[in-house]
PDB file of C-alpha atoms in Angstrom:
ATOM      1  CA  UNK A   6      82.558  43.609  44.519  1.00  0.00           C
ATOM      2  CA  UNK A   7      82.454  39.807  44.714  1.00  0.00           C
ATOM      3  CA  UNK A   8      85.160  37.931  42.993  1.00  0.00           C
ATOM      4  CA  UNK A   9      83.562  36.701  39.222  1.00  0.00           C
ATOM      5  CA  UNK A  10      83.279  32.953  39.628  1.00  0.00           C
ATOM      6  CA  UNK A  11      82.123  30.560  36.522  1.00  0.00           C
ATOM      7  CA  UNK A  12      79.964  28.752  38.790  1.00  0.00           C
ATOM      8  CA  UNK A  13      77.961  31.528  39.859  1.00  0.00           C
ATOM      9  CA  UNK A  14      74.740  32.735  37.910  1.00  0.00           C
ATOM     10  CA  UNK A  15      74.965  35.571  35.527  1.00  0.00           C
ATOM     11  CA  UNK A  16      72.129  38.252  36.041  1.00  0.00           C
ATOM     12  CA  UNK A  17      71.758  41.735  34.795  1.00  0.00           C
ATOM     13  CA  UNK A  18      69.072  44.268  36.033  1.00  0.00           C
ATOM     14  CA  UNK A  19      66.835  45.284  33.723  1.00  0.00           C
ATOM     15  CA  UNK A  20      65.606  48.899  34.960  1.00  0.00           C
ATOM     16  CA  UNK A  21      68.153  51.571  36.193  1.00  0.00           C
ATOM     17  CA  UNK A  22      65.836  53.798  38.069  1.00  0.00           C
ATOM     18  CA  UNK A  23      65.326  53.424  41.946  1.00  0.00           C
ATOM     19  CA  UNK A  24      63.852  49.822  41.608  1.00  0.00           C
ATOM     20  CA  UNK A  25      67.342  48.738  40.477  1.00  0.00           C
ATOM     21  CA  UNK A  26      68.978  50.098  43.346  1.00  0.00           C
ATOM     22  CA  UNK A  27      67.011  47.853  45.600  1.00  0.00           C
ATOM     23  CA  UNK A  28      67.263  44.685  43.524  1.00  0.00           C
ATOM     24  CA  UNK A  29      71.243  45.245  43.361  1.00  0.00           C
ATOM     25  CA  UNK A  30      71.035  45.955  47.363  1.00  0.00           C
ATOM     26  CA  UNK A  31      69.073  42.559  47.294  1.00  0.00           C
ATOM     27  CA  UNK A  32      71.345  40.489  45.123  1.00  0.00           C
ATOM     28  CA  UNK A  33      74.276  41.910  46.757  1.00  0.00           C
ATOM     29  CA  UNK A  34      72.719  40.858  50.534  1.00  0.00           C
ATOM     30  CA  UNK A  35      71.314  37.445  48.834  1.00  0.00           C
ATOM     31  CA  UNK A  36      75.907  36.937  48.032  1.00  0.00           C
ATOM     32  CA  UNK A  37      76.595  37.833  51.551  1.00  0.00           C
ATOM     33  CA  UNK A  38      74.560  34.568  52.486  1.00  0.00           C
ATOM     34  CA  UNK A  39      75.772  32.288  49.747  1.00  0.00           C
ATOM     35  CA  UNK A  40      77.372  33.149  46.760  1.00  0.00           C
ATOM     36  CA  UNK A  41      74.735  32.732  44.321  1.00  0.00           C
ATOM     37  CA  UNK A  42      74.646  35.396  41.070  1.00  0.00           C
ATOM     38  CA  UNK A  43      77.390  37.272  39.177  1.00  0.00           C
ATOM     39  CA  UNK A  44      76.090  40.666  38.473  1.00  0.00           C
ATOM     40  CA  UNK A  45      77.010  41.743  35.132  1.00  0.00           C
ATOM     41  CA  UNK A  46      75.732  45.126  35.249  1.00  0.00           C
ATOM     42  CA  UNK A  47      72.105  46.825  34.198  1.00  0.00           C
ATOM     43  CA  UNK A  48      70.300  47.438  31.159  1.00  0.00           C
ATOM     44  CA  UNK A  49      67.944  50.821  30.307  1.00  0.00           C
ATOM     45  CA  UNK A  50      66.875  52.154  27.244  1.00  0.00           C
ATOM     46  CA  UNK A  51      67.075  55.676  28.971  1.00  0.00           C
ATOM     47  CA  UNK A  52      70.389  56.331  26.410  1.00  0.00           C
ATOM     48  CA  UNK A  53      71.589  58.965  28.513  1.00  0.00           C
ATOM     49  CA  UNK A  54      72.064  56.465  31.656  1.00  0.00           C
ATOM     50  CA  UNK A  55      74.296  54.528  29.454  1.00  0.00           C
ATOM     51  CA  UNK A  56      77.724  54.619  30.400  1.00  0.00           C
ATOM     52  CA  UNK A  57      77.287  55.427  34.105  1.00  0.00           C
ATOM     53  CA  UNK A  58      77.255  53.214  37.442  1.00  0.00           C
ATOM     54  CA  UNK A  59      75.838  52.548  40.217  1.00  0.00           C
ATOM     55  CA  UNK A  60      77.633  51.090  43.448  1.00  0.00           C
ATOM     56  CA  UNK A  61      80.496  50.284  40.887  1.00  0.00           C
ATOM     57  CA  UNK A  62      78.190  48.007  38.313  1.00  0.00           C
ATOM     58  CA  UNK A  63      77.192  50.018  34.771  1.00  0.00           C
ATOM     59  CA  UNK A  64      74.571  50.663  32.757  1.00  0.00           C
ATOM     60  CA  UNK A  65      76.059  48.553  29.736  1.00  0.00           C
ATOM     61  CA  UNK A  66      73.327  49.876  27.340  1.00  0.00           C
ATOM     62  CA  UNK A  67      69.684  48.890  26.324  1.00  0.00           C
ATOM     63  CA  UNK A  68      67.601  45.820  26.130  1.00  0.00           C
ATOM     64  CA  UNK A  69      69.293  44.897  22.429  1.00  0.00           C
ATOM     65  CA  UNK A  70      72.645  44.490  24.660  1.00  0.00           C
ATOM     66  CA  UNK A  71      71.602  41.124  24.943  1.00  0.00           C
ATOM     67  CA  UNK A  72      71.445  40.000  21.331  1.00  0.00           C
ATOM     68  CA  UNK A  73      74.260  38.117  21.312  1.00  0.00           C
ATOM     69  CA  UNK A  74      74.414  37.054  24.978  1.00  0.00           C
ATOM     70  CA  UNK A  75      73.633  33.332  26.178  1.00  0.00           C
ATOM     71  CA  UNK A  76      72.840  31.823  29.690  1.00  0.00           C
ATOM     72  CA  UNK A  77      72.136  35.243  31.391  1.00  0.00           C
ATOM     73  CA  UNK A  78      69.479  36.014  33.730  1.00  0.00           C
ATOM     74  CA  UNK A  79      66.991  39.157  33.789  1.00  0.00           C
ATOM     75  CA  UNK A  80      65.312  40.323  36.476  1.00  0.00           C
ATOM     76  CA  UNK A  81      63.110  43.500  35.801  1.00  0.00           C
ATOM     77  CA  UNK A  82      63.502  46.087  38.306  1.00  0.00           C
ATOM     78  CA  UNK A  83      60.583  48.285  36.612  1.00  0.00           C
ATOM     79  CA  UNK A  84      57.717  48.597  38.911  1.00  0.00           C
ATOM     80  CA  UNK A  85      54.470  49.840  36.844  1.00  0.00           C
ATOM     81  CA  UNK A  86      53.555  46.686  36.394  1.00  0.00           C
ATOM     82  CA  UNK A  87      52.288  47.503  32.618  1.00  0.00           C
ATOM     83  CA  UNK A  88      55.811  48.484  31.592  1.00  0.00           C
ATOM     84  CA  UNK A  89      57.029  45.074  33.145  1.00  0.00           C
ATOM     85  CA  UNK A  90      54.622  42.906  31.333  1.00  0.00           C
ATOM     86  CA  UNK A  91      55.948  44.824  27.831  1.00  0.00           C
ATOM     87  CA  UNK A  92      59.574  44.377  28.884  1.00  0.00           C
ATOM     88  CA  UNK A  93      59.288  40.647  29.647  1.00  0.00           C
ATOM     89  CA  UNK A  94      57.875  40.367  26.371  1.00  0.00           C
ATOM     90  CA  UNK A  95      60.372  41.942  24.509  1.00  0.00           C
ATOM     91  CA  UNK A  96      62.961  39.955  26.673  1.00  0.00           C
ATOM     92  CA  UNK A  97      61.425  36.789  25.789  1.00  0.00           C
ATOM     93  CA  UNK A  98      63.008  37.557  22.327  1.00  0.00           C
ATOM     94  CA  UNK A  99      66.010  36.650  23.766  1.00  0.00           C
ATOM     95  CA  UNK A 100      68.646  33.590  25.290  1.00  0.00           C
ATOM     96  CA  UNK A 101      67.610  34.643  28.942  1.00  0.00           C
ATOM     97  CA  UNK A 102      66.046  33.423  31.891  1.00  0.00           C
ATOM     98  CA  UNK A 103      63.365  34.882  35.071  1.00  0.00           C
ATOM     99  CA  UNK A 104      65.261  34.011  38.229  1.00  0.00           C
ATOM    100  CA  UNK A 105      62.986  34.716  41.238  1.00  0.00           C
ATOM    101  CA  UNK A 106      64.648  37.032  43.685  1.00  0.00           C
ATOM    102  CA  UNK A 107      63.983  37.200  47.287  1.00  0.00           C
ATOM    103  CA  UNK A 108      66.136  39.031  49.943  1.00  0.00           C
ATOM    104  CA  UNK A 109      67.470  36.957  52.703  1.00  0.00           C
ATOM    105  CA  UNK A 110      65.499  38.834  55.367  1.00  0.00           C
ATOM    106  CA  UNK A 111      62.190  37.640  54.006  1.00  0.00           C
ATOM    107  CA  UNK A 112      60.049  34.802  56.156  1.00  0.00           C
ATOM    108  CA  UNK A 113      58.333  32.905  54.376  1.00  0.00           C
ATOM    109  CA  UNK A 114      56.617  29.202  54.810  1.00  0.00           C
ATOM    110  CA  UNK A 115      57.795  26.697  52.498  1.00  0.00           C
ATOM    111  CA  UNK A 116      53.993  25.905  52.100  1.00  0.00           C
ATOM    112  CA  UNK A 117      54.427  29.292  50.040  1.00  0.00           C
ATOM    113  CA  UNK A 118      54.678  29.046  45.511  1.00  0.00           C
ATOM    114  CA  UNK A 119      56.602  31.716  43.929  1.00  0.00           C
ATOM    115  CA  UNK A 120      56.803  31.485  40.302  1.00  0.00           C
ATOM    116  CA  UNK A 121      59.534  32.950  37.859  1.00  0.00           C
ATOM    117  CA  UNK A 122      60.531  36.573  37.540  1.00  0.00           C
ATOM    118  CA  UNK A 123      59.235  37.756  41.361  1.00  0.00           C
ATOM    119  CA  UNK A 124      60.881  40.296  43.260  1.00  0.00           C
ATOM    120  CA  UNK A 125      60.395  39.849  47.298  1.00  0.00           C
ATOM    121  CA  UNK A 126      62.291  42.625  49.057  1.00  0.00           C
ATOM    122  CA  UNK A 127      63.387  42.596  52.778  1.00  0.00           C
ATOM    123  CA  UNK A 128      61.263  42.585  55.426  1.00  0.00           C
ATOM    124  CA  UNK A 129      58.624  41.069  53.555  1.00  0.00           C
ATOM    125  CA  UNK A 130      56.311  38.440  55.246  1.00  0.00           C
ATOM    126  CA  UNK A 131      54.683  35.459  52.884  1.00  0.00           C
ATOM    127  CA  UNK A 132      52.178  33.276  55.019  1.00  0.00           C
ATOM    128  CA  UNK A 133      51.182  29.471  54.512  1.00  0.00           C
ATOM    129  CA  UNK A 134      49.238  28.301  51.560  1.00  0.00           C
ATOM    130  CA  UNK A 135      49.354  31.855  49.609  1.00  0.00           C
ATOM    131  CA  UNK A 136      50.273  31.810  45.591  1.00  0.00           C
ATOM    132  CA  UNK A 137      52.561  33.839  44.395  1.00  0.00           C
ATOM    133  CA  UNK A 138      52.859  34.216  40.659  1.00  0.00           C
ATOM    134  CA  UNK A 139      55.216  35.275  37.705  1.00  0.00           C
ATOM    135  CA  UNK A 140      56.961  38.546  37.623  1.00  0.00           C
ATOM    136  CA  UNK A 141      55.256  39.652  41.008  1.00  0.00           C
ATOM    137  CA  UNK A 142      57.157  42.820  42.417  1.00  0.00           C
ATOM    138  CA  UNK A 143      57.140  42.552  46.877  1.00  0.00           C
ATOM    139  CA  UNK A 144      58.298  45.868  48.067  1.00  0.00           C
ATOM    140  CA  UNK A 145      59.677  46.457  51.413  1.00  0.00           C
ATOM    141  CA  UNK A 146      57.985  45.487  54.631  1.00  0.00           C
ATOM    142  CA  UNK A 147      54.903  44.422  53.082  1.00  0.00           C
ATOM    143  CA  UNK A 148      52.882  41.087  54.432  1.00  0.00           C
ATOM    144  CA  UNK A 149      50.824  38.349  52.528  1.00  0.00           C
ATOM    145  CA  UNK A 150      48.787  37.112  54.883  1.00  0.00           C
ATOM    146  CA  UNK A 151      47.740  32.720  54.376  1.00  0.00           C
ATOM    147  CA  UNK A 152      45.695  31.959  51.255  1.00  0.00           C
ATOM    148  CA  UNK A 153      45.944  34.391  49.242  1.00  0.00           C
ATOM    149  CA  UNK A 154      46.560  34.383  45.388  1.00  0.00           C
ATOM    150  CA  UNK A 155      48.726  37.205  44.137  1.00  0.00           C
ATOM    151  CA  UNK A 156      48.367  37.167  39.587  1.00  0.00           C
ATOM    152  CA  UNK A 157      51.513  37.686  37.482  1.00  0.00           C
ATOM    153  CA  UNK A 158      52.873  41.666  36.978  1.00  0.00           C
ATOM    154  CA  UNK A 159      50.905  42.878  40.574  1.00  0.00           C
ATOM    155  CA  UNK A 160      52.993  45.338  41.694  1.00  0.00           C
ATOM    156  CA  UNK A 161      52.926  45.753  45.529  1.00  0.00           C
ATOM    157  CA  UNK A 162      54.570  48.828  47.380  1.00  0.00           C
ATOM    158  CA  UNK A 163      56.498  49.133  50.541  1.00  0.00           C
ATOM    159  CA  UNK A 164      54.126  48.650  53.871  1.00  0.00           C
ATOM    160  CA  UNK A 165      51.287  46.621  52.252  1.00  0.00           C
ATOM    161  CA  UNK A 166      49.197  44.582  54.555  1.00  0.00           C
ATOM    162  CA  UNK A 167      47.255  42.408  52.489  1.00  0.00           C
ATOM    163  CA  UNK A 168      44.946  40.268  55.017  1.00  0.00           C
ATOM    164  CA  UNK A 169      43.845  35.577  54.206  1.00  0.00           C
ATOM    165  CA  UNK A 170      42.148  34.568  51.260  1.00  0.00           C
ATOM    166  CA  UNK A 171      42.893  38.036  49.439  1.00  0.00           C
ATOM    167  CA  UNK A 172      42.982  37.024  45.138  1.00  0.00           C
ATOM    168  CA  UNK A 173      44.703  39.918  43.333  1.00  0.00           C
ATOM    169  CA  UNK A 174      44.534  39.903  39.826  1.00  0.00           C
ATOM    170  CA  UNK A 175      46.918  40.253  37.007  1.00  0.00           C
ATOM    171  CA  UNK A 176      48.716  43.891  36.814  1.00  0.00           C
ATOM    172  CA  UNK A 177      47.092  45.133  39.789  1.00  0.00           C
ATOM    173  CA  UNK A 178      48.846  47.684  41.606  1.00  0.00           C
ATOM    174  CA  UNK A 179      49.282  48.368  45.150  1.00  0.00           C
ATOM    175  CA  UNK A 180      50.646  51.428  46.594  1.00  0.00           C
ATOM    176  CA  UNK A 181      52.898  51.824  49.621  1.00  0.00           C
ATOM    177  CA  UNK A 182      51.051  51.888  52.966  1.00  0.00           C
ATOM    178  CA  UNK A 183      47.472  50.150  51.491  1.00  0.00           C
ATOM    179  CA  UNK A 184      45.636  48.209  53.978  1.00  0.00           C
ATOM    180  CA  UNK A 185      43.249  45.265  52.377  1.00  0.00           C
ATOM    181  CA  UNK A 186      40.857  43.626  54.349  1.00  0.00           C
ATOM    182  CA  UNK A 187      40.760  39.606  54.200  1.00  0.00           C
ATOM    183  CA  UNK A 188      38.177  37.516  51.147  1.00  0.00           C
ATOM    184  CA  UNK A 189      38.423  40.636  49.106  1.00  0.00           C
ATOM    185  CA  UNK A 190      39.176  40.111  45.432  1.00  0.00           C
ATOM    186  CA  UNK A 191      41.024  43.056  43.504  1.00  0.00           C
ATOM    187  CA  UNK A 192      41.004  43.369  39.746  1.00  0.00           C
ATOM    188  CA  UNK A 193      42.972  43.339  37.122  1.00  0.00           C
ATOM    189  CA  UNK A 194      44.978  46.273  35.737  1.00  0.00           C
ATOM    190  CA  UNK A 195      43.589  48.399  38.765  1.00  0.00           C
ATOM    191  CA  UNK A 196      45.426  50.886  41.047  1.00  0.00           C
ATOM    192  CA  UNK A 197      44.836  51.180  44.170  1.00  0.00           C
ATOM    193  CA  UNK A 198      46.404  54.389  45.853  1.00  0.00           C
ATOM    194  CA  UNK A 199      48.780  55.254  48.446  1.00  0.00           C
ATOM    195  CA  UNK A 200      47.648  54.906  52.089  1.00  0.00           C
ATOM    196  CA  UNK A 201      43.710  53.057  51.208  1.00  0.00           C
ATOM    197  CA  UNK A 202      41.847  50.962  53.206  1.00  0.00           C
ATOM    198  CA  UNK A 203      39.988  48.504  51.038  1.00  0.00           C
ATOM    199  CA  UNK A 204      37.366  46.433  52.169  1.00  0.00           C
ATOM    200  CA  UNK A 205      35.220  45.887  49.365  1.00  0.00           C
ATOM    201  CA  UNK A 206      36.022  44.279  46.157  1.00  0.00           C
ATOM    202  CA  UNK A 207      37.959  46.338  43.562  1.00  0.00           C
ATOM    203  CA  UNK A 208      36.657  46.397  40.194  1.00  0.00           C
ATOM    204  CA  UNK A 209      39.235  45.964  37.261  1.00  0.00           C
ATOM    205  CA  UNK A 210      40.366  48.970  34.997  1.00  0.00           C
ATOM    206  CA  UNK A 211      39.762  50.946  37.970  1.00  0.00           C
ATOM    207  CA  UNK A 212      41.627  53.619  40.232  1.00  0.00           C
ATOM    208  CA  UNK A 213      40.412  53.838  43.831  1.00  0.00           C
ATOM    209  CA  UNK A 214      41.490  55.742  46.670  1.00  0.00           C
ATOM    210  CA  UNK A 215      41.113  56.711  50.168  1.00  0.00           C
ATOM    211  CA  UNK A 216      39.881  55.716  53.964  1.00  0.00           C
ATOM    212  CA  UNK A 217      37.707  53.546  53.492  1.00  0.00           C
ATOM    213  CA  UNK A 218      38.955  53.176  49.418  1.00  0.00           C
ATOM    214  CA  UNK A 219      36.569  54.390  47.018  1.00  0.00           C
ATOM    215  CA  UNK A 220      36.092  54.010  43.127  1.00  0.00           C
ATOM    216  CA  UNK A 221      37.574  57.590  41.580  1.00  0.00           C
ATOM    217  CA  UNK A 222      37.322  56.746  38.138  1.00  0.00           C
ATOM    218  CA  UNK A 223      37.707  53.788  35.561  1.00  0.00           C
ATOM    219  CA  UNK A 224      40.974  53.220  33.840  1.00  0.00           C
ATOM    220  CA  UNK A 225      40.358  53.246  30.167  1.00  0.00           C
ATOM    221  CA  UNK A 226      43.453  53.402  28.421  1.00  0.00           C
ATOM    222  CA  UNK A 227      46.893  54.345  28.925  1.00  0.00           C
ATOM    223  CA  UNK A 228      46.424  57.762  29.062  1.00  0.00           C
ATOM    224  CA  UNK A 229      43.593  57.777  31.536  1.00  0.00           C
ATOM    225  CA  UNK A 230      45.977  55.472  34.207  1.00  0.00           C
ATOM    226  CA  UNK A 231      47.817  57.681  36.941  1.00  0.00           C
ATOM    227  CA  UNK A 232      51.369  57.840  36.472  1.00  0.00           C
ATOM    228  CA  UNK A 233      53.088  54.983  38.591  1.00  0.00           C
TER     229      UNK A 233
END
């Protein structure tokens, strides 16, 4: 564990589950370049996590942990992309900031925007000219090809192609190994699943799935969206 320095930036991970584990892998690898964050631990509201560690940092307690804290980054290691968007929220209730995180292994042209909050894990692959918004989650190995526009809280898994001039809208999320053709537009709050091949446009509120991807049903609430 790196040596706490006053200089360095104070960041907890919000999220305890496996998406934590690979935001503390990136943070650590991200220190190995340049020391840049002190990592003060994780948060999770899951009360029996509190207490417990993983690789040597703990789960200091829930979200209200920071009530009394100043000057400490969050970044939320929660991928359904509709639990992110509430967490921020609540977070936003608080003396914190949305550091963008993005492992050291990533390319990615500095004719590339990345606003506050993302997560880009290694291996990814960001082309020119594409848009990357707020509180974005970049899995591993996944590629965004030139031009495309990627809308706050889209959550895309591990292996995701997605081809030029691709616009994905707010909350959209991609499961690992999902192939999307290039101009096609995918709405908001949809989910596409694991292993698709889109090449049409994806309506919002919607689930589809397969080879090519299909519309299986609208999303209509929260009960009616698959489990992330």
């Amino acid at each position: 564990m790196k040596k706490k320095n006053r200089k360095l930036k104070k960041i907890i991970i919000v999220g305890a589950g496996g998406m934590g584990k690979e935001v503390l892998w990136t943070l650590m690898d991200i220190n190995k370049v340049s020391n840049v964050f002190d990592v003060i631990g994780f948060l999770d509201d899951d009360k029996k996590l509190h207490g417990k560690k993983i690789n040597g940092y703990s789960i200091l307690g829930g979200i209200n942990w920071l009530s009394n804290k100043k000057k400490i980054g969050c970044v939320v290691a929660i991928g359904d992309s509709k639990i992110r968007e509430r967490v921020v929220k609540k977070l936003k209730n608080f003396n914190v900031s949305f550091p963008s995180i993005i492992h050291p292994s990533v390319i990615m042209s500095e004719f590339v925007t990345v606003g506050k909050g993302t997560i880009i894990c290694a291996g990814g692959i960001i082309s020119p000219y594409s848009e990357i918004g707020n509180f974005v989650f970049i899995n591993l190995r996944s590629l965004i090809a030139h031009n495309c526009k990627i809308k706050d809280f889209v959550s895309i898994m591990t292996g995701v192609n997605v081809n030029g001039y691709t616009i994905i809208e707010k909350g959209a999320y991609i499961a690992s190994g999902v192939t999307v053709r290039d101009e096609i537009k995918i709405g908001k709050w949809s989910v596409i699943g694991i292993g698709s091949v889109i090449g049409n446009d994806v309506k919002p509120y919607s689930l589809y799935l397969g080879n090519p991807g299909r519309l299986i049903r609208k999303i209509k609430d929260e009960k009616s969206r698959p489990k992330l």
